[in-house]
CSV table of C-alpha atoms in Angstrom, one decimal:
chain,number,residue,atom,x,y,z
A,22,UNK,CA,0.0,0.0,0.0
A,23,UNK,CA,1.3,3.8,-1.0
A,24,UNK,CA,1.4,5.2,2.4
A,25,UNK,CA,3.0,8.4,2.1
A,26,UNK,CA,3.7,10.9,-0.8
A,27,UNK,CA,6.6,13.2,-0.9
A,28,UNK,CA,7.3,15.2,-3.9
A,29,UNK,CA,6.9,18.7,-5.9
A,30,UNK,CA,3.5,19.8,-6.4
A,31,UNK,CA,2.7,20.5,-9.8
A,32,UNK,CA,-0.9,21.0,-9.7
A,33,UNK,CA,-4.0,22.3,-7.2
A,34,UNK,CA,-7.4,21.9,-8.8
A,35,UNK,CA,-10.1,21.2,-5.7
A,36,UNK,CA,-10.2,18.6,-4.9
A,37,UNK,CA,-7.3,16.9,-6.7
A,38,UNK,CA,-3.5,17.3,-6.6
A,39,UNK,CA,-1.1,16.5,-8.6
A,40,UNK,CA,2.5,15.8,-7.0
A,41,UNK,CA,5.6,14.7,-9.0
A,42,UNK,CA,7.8,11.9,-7.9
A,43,UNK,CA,11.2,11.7,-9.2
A,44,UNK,CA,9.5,12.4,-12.7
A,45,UNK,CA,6.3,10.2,-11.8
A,46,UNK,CA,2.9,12.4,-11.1
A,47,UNK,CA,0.3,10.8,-8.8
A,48,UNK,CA,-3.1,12.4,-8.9
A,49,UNK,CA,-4.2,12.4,-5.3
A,50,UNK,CA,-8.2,13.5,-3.6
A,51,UNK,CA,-7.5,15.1,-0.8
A,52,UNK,CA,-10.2,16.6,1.6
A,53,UNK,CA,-10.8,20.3,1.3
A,54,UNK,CA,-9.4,20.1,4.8
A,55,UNK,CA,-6.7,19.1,4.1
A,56,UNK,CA,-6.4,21.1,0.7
A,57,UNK,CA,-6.4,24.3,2.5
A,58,UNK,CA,-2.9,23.0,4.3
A,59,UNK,CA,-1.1,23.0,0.9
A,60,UNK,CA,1.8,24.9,-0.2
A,61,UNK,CA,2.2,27.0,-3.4
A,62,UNK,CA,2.5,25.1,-6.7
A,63,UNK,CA,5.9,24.6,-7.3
A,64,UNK,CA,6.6,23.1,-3.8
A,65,UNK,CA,7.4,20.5,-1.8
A,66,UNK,CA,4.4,19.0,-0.4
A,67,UNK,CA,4.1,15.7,1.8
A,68,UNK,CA,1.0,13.9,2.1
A,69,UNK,CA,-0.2,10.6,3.8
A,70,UNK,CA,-2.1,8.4,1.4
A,71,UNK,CA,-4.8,5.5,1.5
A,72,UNK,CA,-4.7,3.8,-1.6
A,73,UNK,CA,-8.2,2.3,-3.0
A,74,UNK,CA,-8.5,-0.3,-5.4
A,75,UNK,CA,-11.7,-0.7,-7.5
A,76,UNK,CA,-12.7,-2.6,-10.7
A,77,UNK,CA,-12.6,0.4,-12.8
A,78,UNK,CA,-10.7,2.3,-10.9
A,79,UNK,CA,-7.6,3.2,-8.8
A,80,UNK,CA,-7.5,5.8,-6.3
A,81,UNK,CA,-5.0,7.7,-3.7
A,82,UNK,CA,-6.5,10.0,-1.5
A,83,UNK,CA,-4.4,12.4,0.4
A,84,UNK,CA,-4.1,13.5,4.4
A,85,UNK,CA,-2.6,16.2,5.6
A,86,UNK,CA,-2.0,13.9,9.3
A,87,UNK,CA,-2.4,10.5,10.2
A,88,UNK,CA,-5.5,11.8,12.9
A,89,UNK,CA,-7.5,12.6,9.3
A,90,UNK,CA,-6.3,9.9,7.3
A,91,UNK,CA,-7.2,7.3,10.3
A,92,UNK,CA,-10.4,9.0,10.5
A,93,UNK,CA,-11.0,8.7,6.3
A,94,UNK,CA,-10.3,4.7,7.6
A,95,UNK,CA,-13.2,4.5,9.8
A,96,UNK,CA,-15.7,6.2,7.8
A,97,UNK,CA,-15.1,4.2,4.8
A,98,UNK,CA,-15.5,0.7,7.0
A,99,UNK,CA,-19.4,2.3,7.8
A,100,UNK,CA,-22.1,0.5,6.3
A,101,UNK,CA,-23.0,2.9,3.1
A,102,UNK,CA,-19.8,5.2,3.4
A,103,UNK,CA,-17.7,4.8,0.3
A,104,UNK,CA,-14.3,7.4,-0.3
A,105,UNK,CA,-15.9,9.5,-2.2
A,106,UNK,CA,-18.8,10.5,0.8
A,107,UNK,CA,-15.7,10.1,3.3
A,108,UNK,CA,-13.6,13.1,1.3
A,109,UNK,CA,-17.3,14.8,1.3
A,110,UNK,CA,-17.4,14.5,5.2
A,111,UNK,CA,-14.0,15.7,5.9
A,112,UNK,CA,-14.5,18.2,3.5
A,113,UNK,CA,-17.5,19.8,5.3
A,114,UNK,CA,-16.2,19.1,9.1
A,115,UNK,CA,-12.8,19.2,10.2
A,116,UNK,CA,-11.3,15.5,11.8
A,117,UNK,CA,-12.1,17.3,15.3
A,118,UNK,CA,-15.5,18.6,14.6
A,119,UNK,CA,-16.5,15.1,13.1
A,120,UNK,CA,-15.7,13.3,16.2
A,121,UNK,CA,-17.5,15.8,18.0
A,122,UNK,CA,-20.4,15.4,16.1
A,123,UNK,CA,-20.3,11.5,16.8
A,124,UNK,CA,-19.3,11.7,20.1
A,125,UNK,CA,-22.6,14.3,21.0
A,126,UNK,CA,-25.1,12.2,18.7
A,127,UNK,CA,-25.5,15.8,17.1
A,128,UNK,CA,-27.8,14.4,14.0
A,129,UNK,CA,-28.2,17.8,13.1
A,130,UNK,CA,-24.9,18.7,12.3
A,131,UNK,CA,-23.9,15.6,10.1
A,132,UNK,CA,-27.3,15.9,8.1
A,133,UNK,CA,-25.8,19.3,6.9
A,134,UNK,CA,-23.2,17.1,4.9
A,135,UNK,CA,-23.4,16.4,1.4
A,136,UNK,CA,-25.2,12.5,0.9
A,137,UNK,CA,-25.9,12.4,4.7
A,138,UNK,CA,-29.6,12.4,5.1
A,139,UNK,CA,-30.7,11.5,9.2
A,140,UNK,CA,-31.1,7.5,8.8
A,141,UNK,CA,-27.3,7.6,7.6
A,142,UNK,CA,-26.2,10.0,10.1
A,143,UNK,CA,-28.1,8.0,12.9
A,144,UNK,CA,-26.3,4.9,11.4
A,145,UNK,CA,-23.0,6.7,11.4
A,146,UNK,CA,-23.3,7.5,15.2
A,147,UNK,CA,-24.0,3.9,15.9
A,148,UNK,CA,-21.6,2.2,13.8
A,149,UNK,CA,-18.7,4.9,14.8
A,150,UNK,CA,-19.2,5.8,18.3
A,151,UNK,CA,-16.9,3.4,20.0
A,152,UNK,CA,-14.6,2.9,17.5
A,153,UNK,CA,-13.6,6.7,17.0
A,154,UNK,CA,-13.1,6.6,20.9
A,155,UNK,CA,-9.9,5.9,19.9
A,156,UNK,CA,-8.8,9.1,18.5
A,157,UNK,CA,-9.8,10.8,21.7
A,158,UNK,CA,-12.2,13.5,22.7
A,159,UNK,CA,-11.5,16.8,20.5
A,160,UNK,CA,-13.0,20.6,20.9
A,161,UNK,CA,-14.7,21.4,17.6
A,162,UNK,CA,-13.6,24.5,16.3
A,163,UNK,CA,-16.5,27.1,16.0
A,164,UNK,CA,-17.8,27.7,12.4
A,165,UNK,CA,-20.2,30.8,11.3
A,166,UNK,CA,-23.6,29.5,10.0
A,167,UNK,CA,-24.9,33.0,8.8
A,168,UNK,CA,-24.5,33.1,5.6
A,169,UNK,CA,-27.5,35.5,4.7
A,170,UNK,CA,-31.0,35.5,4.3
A,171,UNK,CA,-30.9,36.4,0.1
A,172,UNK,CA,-33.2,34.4,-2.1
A,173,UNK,CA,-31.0,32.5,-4.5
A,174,UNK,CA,-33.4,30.0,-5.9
A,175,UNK,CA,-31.8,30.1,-9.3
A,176,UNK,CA,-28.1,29.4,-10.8
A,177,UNK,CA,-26.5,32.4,-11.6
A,178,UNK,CA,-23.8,32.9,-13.7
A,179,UNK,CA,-20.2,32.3,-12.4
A,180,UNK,CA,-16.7,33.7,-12.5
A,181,UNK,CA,-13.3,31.7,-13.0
A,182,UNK,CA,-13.1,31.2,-8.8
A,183,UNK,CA,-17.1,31.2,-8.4
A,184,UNK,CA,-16.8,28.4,-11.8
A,185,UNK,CA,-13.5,26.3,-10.0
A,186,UNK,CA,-15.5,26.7,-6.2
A,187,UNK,CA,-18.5,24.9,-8.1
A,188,UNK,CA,-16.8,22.2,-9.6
A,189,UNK,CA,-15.5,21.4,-6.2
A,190,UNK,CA,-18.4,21.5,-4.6
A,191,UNK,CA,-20.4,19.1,-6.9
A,192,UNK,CA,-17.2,16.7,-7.1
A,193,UNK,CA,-17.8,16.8,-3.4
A,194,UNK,CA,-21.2,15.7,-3.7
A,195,UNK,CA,-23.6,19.1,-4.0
A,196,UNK,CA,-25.8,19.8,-6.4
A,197,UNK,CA,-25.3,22.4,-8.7
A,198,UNK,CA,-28.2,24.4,-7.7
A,199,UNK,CA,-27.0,24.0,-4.0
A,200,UNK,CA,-23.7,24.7,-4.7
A,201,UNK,CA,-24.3,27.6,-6.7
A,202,UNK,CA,-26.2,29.0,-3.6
A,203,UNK,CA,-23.3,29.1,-1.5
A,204,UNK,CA,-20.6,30.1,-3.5
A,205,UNK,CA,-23.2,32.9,-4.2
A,206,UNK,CA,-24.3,33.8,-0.7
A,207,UNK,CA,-20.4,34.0,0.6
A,208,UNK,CA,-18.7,35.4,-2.4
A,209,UNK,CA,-16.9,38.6,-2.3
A,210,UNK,CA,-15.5,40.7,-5.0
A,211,UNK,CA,-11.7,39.0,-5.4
A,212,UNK,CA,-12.3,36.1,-3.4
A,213,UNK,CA,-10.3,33.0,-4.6
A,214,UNK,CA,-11.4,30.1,-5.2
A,215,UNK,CA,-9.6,28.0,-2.5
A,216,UNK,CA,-10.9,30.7,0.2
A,217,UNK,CA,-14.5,30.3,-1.8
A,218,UNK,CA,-15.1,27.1,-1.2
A,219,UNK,CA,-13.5,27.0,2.6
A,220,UNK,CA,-16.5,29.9,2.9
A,221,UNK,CA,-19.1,28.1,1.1
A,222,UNK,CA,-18.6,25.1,3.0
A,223,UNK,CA,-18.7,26.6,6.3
A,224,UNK,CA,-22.1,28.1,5.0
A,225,UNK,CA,-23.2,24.4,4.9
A,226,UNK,CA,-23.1,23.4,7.8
């Protein structure tokens, strides 16, 4: 198994990475989490990996720490929980604020996630209670949740960040119509896109 990436980072398009190796690029998911932890193209960047093999696919997904990629571990092991909802969990919560969440049965919180409707989030307390014990008991760092009361019932049209914030979003698992409202409702004039979507996914949750 590829447990740990070391190399020049070539490329930074949310929520992929693309990291040369001695003249070899891997293409690498991280969370948006972890994403924000990156340095400038060009870089040396070091990641910790879990390495997924499917029938039509393999994938590495990339952790900025062991905590997160132990946590990605768990997740994935849940009844209904496949990588792609894990990176959409960590994406929306931060390692610490997930095992909040769990640890305080707060439905409420994890239903704000991308995929996670209350049955799965009920399951996902259940299932991942005792075993994120483990990882000890972590303060959740405060996020805003007013984002603005503006009706934004349609998709409007988007510039290069707003357009590169989307397609994050919706690889994270959003809609387009519910991403759209977001990256609306938080944008400011010269935002960039990696500060867009931290913004628009604190406005989920």
């Amino acid at each position: 198994m590829i447990g740990r990436i070391e190399g020049r980072l070539l490329e930074k398009q949310p929520p992929e990475i693309l990291i040369d190796v001695q003249g070899v690029g891997y293409e690498i998911h991280m969370p948006m989490t972890s994403f924000y932890q990156l340095p400038a193209v060009g870089e040396t960047v070091a990641v910790y990996t879990h390495f997924v093999v499917r029938e039509d696919a393999q994938l590495l997904f990339g952790f900025a720490d062991k905590m997160e990629r132990g946590l990605f571990r768990e997740l994935i092991k849940a009844n209904g929980v496949g990588p792609k909802l894990g990176l959409a969990i960590l994406s929306g919560m931060s390692a610490a604020q997930f095992l909040n969440s769990v640890q305080n049965e707060d439905i409420s919180a994890l239903v704000s996630l991308p995929g996670i409707g209350k049955k799965t989030a009920e399951r996902l307390v259940v299932e991942l209670k005792d075993r994120l014990a483990k990882f000890g008991q972590q303060q959740a760092i405060a996020m805003p949740s007013d984002v603005g009361n503006k009706p934004m019932d349609a998709i409007v049209p988007l510039n290069d960040a707003k357009e590169e914030a989307q397609s994050a979003l919706i690889a994270l698992g959003y809609k387009a119509v519910q991403a759209n409202k977001l990256i609306t409702a938080v944008y400011q004039d010269g935002m960039e896109s990696e500060n867009l979507i931290r913004e628009a996914l604190k406005a989920a949750i």
